[in-house]
GROMACS .gro file of C-alpha atoms in nm:
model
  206
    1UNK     CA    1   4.851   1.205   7.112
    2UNK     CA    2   4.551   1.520   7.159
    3UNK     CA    3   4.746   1.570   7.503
    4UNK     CA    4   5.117   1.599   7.349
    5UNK     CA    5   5.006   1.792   7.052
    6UNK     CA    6   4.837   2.071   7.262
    7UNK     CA    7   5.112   2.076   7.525
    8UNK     CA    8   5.385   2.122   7.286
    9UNK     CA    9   5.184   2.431   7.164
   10UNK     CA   10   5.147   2.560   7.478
   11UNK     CA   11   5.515   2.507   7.523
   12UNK     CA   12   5.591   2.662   7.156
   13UNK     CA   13   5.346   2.982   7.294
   14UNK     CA   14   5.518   3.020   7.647
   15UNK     CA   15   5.850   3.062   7.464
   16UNK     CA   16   5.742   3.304   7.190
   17UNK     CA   17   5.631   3.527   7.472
   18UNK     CA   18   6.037   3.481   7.628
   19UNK     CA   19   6.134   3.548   7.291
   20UNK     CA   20   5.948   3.898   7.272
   21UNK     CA   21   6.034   3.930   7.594
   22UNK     CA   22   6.438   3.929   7.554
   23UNK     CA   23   6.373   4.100   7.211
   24UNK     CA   24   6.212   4.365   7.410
   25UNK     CA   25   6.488   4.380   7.646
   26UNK     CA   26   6.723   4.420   7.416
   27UNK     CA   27   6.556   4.703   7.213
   28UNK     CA   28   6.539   4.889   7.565
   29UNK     CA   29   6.924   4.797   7.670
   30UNK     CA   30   7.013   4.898   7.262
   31UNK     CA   31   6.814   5.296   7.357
   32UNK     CA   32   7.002   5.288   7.684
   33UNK     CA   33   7.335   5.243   7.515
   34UNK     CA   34   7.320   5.507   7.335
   35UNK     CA   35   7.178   5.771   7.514
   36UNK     CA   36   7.479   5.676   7.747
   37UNK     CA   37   7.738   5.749   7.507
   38UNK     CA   38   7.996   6.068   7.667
   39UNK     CA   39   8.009   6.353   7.420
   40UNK     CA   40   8.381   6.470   7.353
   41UNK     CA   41   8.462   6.844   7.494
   42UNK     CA   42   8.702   7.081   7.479
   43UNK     CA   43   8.754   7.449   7.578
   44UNK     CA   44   8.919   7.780   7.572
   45UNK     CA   45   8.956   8.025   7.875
   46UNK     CA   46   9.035   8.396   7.869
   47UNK     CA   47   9.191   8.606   8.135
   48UNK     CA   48   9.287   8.966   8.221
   49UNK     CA   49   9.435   9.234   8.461
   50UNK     CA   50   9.239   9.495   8.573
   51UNK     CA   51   9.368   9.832   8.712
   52UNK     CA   52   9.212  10.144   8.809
   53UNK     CA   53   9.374  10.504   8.671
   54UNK     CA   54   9.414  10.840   8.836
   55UNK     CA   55   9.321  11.163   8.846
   56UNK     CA   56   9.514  11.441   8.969
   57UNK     CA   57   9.545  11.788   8.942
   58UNK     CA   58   9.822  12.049   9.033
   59UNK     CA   59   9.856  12.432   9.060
   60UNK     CA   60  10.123  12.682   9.016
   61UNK     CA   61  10.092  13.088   9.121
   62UNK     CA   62  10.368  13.184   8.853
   63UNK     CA   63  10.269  12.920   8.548
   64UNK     CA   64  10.571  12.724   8.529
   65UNK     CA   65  10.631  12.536   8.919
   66UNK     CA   66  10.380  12.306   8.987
   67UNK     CA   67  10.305  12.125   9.277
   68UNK     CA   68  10.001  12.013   9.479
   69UNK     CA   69   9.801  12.220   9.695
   70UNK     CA   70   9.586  11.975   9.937
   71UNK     CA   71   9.299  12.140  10.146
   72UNK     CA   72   9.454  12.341  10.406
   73UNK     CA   73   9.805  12.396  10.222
   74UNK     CA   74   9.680  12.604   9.961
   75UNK     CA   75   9.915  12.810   9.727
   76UNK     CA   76   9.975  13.145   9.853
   77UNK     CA   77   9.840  13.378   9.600
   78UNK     CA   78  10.040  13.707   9.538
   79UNK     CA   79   9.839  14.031   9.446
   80UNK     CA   80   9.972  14.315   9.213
   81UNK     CA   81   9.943  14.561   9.380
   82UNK     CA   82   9.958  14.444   9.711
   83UNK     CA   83   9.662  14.343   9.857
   84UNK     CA   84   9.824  14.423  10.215
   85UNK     CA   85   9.661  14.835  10.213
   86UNK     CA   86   9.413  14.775  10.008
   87UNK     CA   87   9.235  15.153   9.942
   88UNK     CA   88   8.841  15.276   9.859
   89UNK     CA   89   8.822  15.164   9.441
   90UNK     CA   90   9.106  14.960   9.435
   91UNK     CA   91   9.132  14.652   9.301
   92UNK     CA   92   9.482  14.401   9.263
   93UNK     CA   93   9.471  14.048   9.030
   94UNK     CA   94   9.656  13.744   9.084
   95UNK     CA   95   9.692  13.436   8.872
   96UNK     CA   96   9.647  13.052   8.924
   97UNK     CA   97   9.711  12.835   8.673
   98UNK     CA   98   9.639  12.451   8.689
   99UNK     CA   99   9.688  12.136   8.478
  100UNK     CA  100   9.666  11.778   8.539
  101UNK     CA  101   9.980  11.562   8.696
  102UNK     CA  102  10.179  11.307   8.480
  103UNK     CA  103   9.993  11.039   8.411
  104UNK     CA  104   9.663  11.158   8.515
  105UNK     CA  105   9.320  11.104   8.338
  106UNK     CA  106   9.152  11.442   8.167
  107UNK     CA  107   8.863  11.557   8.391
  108UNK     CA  108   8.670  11.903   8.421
  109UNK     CA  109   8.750  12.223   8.665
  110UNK     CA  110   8.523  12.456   8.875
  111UNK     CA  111   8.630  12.797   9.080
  112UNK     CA  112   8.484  12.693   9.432
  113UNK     CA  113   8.489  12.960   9.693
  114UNK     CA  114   8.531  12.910  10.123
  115UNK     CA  115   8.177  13.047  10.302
  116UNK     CA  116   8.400  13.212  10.540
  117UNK     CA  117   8.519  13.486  10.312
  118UNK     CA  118   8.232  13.690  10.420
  119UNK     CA  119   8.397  13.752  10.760
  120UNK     CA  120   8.629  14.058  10.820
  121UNK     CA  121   8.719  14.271  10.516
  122UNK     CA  122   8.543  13.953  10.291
  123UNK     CA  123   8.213  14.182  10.453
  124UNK     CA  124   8.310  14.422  10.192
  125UNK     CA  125   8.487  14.269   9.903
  126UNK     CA  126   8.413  14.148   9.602
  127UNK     CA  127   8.555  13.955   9.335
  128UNK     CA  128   8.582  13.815   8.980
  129UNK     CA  129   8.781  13.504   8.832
  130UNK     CA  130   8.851  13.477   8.464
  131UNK     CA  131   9.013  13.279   8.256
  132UNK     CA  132   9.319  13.398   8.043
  133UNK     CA  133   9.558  13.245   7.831
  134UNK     CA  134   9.852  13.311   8.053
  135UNK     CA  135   9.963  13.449   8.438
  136UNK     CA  136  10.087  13.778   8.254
  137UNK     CA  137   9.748  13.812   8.132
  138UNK     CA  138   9.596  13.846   8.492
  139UNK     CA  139   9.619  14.247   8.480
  140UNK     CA  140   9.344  14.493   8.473
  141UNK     CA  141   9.387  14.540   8.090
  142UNK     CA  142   9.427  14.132   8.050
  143UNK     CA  143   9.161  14.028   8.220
  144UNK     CA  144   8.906  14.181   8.011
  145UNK     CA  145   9.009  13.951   7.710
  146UNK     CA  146   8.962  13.657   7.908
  147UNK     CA  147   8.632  13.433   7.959
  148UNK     CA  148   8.442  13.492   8.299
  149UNK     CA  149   8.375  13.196   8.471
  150UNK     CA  150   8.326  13.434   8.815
  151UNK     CA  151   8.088  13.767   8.751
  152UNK     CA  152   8.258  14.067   8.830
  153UNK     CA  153   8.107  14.224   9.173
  154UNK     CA  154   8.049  13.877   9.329
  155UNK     CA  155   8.092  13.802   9.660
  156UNK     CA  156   8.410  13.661   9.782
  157UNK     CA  157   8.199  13.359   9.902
  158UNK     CA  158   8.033  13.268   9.547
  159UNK     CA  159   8.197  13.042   9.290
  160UNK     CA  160   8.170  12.970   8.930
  161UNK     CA  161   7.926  12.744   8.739
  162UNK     CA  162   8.176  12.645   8.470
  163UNK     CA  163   8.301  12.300   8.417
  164UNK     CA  164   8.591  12.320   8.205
  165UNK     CA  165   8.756  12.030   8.045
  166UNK     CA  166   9.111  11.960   8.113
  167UNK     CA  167   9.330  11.737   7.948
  168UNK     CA  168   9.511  11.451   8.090
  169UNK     CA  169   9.892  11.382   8.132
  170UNK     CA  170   9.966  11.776   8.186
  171UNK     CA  171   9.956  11.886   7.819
  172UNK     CA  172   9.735  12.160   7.884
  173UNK     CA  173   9.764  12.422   8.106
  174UNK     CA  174   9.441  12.687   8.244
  175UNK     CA  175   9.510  12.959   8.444
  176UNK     CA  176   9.281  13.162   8.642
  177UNK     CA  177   9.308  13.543   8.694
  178UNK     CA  178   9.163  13.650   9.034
  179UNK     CA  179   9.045  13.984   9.038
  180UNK     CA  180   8.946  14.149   9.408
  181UNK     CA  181   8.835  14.512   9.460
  182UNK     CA  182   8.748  14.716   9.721
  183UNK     CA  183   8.454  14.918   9.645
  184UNK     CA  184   8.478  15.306   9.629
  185UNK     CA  185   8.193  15.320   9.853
  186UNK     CA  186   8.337  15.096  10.111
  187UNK     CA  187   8.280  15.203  10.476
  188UNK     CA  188   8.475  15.341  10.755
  189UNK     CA  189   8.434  14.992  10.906
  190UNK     CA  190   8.632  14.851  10.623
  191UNK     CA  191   8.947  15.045  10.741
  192UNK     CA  192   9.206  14.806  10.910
  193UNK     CA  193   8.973  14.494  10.873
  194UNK     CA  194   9.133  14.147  10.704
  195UNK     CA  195   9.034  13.874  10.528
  196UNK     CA  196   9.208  13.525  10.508
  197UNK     CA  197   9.055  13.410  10.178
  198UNK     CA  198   9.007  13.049  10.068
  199UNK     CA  199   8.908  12.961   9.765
  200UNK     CA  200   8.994  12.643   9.485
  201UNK     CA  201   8.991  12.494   9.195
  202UNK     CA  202   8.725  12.227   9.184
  203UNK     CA  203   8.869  11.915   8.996
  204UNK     CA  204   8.678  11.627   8.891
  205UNK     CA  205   8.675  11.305   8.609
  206UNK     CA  206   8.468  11.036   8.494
   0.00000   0.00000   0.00000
């Protein structure tokens, strides 16, 4: 009877311990569950087109035909008075206006000047650039209203310091009056001597 008694306590102990066992189990399978659980998700995407604009500016010698004037087609500037006999104390003006092409950004613009305008006559030239509000402007009684942007007596090889902002789309319109002399003092070496001048309008944006 002693035997039976403590082997069906035994058995009653060995099957608590299953018990806590499965109970045990199950608490662990019950976390699993629900750290398992898939979260719903949902979204919204954007897209767009990207292009890039432009920025272009073209010149005219008489203020109303425009066109463009790439490096080493530039626009043929005409001099009143002629700047084919040039004399001792003379000096003849041109104009050059510029604005920027349909459709183009707004940017800034710079005189430049070509280091090769020293050669020849350039030896003994010199030059100023001013802005004025228009081409009939560009005239020795004009010029003197306008805004320097090139010192008077400069060499034909130095260019302006002035960025000047341009709008875009060709609604506004700068011109430039070039102004070249021949000194009074100019040398007999000066007589018969040319000069193929370069010189631009320096364009830039962003």
């Amino acid at each position: 009877m002693g035997r039976h008694t403590r082997h069906s306590r035994a058995a009653a102990g060995s099957s608590w311990i299953r018990l806590r066992a499965l109970l045990a189990g199950g608490l662990v399978l019950g976390v699993g569950g629900t750290l398992t659980l898939a979260a719903w998700t949902d979204q919204e995407v954007v897209q767009a087109t990207f292009k890039a604009g432009t920025f272009d500016i073209i010149g005219s010698t008489d203020g109303t035909n425009f066109t463009s004037h790439p490096t080493g087609s530039g626009a043929t500037l005409t001099f009143v008075p002629t700047a084919g006999a040039m004399m001792p104390g003379q000096t003849v003006y041109a104009p050059f206006s510029v604005k920027t092409a349909p459709g183009s950004a707004g940017g800034t613009l710079t005189p430049i000047a070509s280091g090769t305008n020293n050669t020849g006559l350039g030896a003994y030239l010199t030059y100023q650039v001013s802005r004025v509000a228009a081409p009939a402007n560009c005239t020795s009684a004009g010029i003197s209203g306008g805004t320097v942007v090139v010192p008077a007596g400069s060499a034909p090889t130095v260019g302006g310091s002035e960025q000047f902002a341009i709008a875009g789309a060709g609604t506004q319109t700068v011109t430039y009056c070039f102004a070249i002399t021949l000194p009074s003092n100019a040398p007999n070496a000066a007589q018969g001597a040319t000069l193929n001048a370069v010189w631009g309008i320096n364009g830039t944006t962003g």
